[in-house]
Coordinates of C-alpha atoms in Angstrom, one line a residue:
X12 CA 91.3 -220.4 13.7
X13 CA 93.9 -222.7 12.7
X14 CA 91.6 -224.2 10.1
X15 CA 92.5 -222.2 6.5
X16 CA 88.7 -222.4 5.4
X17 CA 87.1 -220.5 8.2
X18 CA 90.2 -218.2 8.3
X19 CA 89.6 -217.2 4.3
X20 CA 85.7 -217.7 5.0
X21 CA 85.9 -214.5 7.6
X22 CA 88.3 -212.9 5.8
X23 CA 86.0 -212.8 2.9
X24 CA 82.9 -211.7 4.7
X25 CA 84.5 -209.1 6.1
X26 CA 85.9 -207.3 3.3
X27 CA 83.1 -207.7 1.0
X28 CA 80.7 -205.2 -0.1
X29 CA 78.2 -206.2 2.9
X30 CA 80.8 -204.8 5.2
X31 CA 83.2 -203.4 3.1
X32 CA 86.1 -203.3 5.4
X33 CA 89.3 -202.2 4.0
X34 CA 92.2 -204.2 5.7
X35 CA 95.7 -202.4 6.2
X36 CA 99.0 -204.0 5.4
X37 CA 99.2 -205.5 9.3
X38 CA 95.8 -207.0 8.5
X39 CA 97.5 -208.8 5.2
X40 CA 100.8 -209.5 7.2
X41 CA 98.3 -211.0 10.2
X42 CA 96.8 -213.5 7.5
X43 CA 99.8 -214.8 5.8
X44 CA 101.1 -215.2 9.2
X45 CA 97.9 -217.7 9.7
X46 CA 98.3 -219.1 6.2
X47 CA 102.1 -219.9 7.2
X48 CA 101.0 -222.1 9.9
X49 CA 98.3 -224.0 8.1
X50 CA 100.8 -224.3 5.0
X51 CA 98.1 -222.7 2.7
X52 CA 100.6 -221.5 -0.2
X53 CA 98.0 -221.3 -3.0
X54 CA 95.9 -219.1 -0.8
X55 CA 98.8 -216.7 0.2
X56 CA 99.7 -216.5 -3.6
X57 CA 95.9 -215.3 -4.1
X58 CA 96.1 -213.1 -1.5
X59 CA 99.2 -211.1 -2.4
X60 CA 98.1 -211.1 -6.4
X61 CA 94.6 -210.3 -5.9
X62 CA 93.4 -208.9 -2.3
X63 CA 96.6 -206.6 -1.9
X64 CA 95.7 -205.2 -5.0
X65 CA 92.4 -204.9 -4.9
X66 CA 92.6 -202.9 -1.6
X67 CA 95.1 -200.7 -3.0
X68 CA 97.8 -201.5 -0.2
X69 CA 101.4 -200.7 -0.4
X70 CA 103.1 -203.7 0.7
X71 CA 106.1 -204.1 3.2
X72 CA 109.2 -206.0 2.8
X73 CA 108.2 -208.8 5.8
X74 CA 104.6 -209.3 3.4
X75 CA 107.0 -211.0 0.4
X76 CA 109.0 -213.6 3.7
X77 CA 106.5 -213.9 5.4
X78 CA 104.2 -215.1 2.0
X79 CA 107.8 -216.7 1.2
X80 CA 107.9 -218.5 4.0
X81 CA 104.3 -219.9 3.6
X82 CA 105.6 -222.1 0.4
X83 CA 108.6 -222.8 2.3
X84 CA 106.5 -224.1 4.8
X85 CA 104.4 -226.1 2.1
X86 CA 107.3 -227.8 0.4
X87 CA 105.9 -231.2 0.1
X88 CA 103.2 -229.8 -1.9
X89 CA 103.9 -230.4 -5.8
X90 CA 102.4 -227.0 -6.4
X91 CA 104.3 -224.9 -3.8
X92 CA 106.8 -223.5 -6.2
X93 CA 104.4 -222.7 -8.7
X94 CA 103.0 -220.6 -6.0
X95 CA 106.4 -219.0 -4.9
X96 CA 106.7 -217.6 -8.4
X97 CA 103.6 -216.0 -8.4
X98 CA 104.6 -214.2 -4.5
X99 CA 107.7 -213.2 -6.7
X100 CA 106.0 -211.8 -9.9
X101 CA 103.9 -209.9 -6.9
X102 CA 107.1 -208.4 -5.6
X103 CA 108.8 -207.7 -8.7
X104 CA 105.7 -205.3 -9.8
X105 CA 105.0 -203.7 -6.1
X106 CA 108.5 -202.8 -5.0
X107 CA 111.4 -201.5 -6.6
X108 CA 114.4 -203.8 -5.6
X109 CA 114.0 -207.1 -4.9
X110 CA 114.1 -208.4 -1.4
X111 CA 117.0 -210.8 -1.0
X112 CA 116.0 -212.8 2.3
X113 CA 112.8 -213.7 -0.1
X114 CA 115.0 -214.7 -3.1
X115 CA 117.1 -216.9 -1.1
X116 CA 113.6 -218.9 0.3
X117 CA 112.6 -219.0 -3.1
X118 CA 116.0 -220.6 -4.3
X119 CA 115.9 -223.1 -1.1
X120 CA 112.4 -223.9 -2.1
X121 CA 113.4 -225.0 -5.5
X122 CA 116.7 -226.9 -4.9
X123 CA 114.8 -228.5 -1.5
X124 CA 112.4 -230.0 -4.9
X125 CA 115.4 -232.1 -6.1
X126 CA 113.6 -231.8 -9.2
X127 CA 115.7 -230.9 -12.2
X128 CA 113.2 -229.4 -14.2
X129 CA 111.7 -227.1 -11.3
X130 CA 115.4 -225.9 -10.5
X131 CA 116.4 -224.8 -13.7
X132 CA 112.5 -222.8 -14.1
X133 CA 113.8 -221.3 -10.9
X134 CA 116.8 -220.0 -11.9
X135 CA 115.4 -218.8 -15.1
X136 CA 112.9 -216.9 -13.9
X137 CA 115.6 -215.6 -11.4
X138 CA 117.6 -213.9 -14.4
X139 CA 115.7 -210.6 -14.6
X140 CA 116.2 -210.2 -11.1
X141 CA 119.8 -211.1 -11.1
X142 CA 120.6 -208.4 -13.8
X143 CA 119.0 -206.0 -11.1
X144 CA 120.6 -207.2 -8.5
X145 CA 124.0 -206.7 -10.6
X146 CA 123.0 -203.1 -10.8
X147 CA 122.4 -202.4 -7.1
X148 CA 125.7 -204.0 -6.6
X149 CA 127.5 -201.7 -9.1
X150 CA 125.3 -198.8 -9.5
X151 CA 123.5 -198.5 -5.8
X152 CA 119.7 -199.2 -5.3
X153 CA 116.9 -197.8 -7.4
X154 CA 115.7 -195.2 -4.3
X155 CA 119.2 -194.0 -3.7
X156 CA 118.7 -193.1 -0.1
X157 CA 120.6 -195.9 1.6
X158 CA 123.3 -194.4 4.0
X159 CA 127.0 -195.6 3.7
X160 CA 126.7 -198.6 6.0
X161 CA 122.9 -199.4 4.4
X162 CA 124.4 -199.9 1.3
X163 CA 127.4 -201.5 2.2
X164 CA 125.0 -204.3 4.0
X165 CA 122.9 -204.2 0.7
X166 CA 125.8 -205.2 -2.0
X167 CA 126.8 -207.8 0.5
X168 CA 123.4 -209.8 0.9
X169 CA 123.1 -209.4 -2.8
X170 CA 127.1 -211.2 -3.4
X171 CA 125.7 -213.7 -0.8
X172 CA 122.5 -214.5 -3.1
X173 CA 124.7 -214.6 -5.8
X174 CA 127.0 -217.4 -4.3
X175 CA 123.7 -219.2 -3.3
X176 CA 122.9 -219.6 -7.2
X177 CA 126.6 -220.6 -7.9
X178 CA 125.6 -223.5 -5.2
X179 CA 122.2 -224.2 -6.5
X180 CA 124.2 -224.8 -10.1
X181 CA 126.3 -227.2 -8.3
X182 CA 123.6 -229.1 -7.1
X183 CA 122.2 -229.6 -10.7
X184 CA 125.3 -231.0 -11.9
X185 CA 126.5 -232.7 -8.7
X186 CA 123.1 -234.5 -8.6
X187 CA 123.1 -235.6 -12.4
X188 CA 119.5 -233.2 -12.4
X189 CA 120.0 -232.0 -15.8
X190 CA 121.2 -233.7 -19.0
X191 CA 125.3 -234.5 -19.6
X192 CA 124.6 -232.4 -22.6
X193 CA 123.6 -229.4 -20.7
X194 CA 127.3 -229.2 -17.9
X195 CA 129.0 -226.3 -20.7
X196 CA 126.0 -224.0 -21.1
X197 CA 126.0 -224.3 -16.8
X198 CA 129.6 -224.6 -16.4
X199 CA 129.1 -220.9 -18.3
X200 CA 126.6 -219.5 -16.1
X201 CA 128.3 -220.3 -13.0
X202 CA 131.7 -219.1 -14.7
X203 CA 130.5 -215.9 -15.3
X204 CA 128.3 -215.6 -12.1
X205 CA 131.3 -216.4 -9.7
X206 CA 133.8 -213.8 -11.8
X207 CA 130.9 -211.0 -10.9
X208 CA 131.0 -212.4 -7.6
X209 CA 135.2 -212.3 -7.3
X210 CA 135.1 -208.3 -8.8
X211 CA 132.6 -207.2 -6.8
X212 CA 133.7 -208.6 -3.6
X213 CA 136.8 -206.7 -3.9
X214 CA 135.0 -203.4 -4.4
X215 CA 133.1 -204.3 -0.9
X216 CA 136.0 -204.8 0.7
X217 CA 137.7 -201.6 -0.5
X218 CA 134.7 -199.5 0.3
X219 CA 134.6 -201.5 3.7
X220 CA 137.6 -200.1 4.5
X221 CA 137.3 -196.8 3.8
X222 CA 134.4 -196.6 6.1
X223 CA 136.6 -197.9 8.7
X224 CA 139.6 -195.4 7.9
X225 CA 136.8 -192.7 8.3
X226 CA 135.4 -193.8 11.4
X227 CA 132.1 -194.6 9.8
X228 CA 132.5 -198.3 10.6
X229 CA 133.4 -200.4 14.1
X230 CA 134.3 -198.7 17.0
X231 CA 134.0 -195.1 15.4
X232 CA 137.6 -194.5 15.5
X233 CA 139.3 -196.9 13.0
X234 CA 138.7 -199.5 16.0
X235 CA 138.6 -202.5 13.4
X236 CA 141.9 -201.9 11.5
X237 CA 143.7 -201.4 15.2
X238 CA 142.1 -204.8 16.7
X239 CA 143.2 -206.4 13.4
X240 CA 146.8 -205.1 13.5
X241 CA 146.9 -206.0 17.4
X242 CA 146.3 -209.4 16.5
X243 CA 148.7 -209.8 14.0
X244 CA 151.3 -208.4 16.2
X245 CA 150.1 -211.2 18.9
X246 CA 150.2 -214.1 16.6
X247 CA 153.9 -213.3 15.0
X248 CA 155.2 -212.4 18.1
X249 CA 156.2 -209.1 18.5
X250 CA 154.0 -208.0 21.3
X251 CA 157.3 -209.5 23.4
X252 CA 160.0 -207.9 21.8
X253 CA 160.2 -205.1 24.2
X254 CA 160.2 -207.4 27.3
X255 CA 163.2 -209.0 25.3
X256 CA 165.2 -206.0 24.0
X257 CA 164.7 -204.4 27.6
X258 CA 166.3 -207.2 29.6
X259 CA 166.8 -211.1 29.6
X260 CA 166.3 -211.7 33.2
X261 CA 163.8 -214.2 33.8
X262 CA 162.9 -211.8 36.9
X263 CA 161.7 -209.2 34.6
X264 CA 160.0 -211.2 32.4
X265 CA 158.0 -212.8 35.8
X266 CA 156.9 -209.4 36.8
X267 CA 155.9 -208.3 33.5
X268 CA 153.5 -211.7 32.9
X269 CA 152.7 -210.6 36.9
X270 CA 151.1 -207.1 35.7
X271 CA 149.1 -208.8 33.4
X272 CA 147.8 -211.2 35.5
X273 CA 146.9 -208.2 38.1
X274 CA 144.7 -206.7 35.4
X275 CA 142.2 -209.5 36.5
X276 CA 142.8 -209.1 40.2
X277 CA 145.4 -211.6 40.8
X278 CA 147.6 -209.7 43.6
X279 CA 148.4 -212.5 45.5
X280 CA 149.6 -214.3 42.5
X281 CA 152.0 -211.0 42.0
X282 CA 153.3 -210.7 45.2
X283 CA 154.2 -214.4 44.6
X284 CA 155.7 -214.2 41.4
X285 CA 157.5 -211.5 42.8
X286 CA 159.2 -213.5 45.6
X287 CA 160.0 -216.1 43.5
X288 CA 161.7 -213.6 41.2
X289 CA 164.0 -212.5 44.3
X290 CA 165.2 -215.7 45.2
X291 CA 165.6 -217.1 41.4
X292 CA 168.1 -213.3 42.0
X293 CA 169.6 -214.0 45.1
X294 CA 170.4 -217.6 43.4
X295 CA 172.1 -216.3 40.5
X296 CA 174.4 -213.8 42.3
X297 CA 175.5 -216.9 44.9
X298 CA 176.2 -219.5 41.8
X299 CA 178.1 -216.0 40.0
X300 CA 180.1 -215.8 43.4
X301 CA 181.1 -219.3 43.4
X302 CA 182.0 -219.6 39.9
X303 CA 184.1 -216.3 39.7
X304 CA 186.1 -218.4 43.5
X305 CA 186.3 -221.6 41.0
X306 CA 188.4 -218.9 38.3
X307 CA 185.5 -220.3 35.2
X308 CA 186.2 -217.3 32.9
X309 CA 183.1 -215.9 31.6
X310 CA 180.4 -218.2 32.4
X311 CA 179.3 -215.8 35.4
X312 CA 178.7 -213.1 32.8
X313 CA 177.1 -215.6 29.9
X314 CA 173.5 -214.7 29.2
X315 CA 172.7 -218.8 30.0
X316 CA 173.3 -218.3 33.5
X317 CA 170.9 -215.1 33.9
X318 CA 168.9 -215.7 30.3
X319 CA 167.0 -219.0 31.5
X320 CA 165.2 -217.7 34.8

């Protein structure tokens, strides 16, 4: 069944009033899964705007990407955005917040165009959503059930949509797609999109971390803040500063790398290192000996004689 006409042609016989079956949303998510492969757009446009409704299904998130990802699929026809509009009018009057994964296809779609006129339809049609979008980020989403975490994840797919439009304004001007005349009134929009972006990315991160501090993020204990403050101890240094404080003797500093290094099994390498450390000793106190015999004041007791091994 990989041909679209006798895919529809059954698909129409059997829910007609001769049999009169009723098809469930895995039925619908089943057929645009069929159109995707055959690139049908047009007829997963129709099937979302007319079928779903006419059967009185509640549609999932998946339906809107996987009808999404039909046109995406179906790029190289002139009429696939056209169609990608009308899956979007679909979602905006079945569900109450807008699905981002589908609004980034649909934003991909029309910038993969290269067509001036189609991109700035796009993002046209994309400002009612945008305004919502704004709202979820600053208000919470419509339902107002989403845990902690849930809605964290939410705001930040919606600031990542929002930097995806910043982009797809780029293109337009990078790409000399719309008129010279035109760069202030986008150098506006994508002004006052990437200032919403910069406000409410700081609001994410403080909320972020106050999920960690609570234990409601990472390891459950604040594990995220600790593994971020153990690596900036590592990278400035001060994970040694004990091992120099505590003594300057290279024979100290051997067995501490050697505990380490036995962490991942390597007692031989220990017992080694630990040798080595004895005789690097035994060294020092023979070269102190003779130098004290020689009457070199001091140099037996400088920290360069013991400070280097």
């Amino acid at each position: 069944m990989r041909v679209p006409k006798t895919a529809s042609a059954y698909w129409s016989l059997l829910t007609s009033e001769a049999y009169n079956l009723r098809p469930d949303i895995q039925n619908f998510n089943s057929q645009l899964r069929l159109l995707q492969k055959n690139r049908a757009s047009g007829q997963a446009a129709r099937l979302l705007k007319e079928d779903l409704v006419a059967a009185g299904v509640e549609p999932m998130v998946i339906t809107f990407r996987i009808a999404m990802g039909v046109c995406a699929r179906d790029w190289k026809n002139q009429h696939a955005l056209e169609h990608a509009t009308d899956i979007l009018s679909a979602m905006e009057t079945t569900i109450s917040d807008p699905d981002v994964e589908t609004l980034k296809k649909y934003l991909s779609l029309a910038v993969t165009t290269n067509s001036g006129p189609k991109v700035v339809a796009a993002l046209d049609r994309l400002d009612s959503i945008v305004y919502n979008l704004r709202s979820r980020i600053l208000y919470g989403p419509a339902d107002g059930r989403l845990t902690p975490q849930k809605e964290l994840q939410a705001k930040t797919e919606a600031q990542a949509f929002f930097r995806q439009l910043v982009g797809a304004i780029d293109t337009l001007m990078d790409r000399g797609l719309v008129p010279r005349e035109d760069y202030s009134h986008w150098h506006a929009r994508r002004s006052q999109l990437t200032k919403f972006v910069g406000r409410s990315t700081q609001s994410t991160e403080r909320s972020e971390e106050r999920l960690v501090e609570n234990g409601k993020l990472g390891d459950g204990k604040g594990g995220l803040q600790r593994v971020g403050r153990a690596r900036v101890m590592f990278e400035s240094g001060r994970e040694l500063k004990g091992f120099r404080e505590k003594s300057s003797s290279g024979s100290r500093r051997a067995r501490a790398v050697g505990v380490r290094a036995a962490g991942a099994g390597s007692e031989k390498w220990v017992e080694g290192r630990r040798k080595e450390g004895r005789t690097i000793g035994e060294a020092g106190e023979r070269r102190k000996g003779s130098t004290q015999e020689m009457g070199t004041e001091g140099f037996a007791d400088s920290p360069a004689d013991f400070g280097m091994y």
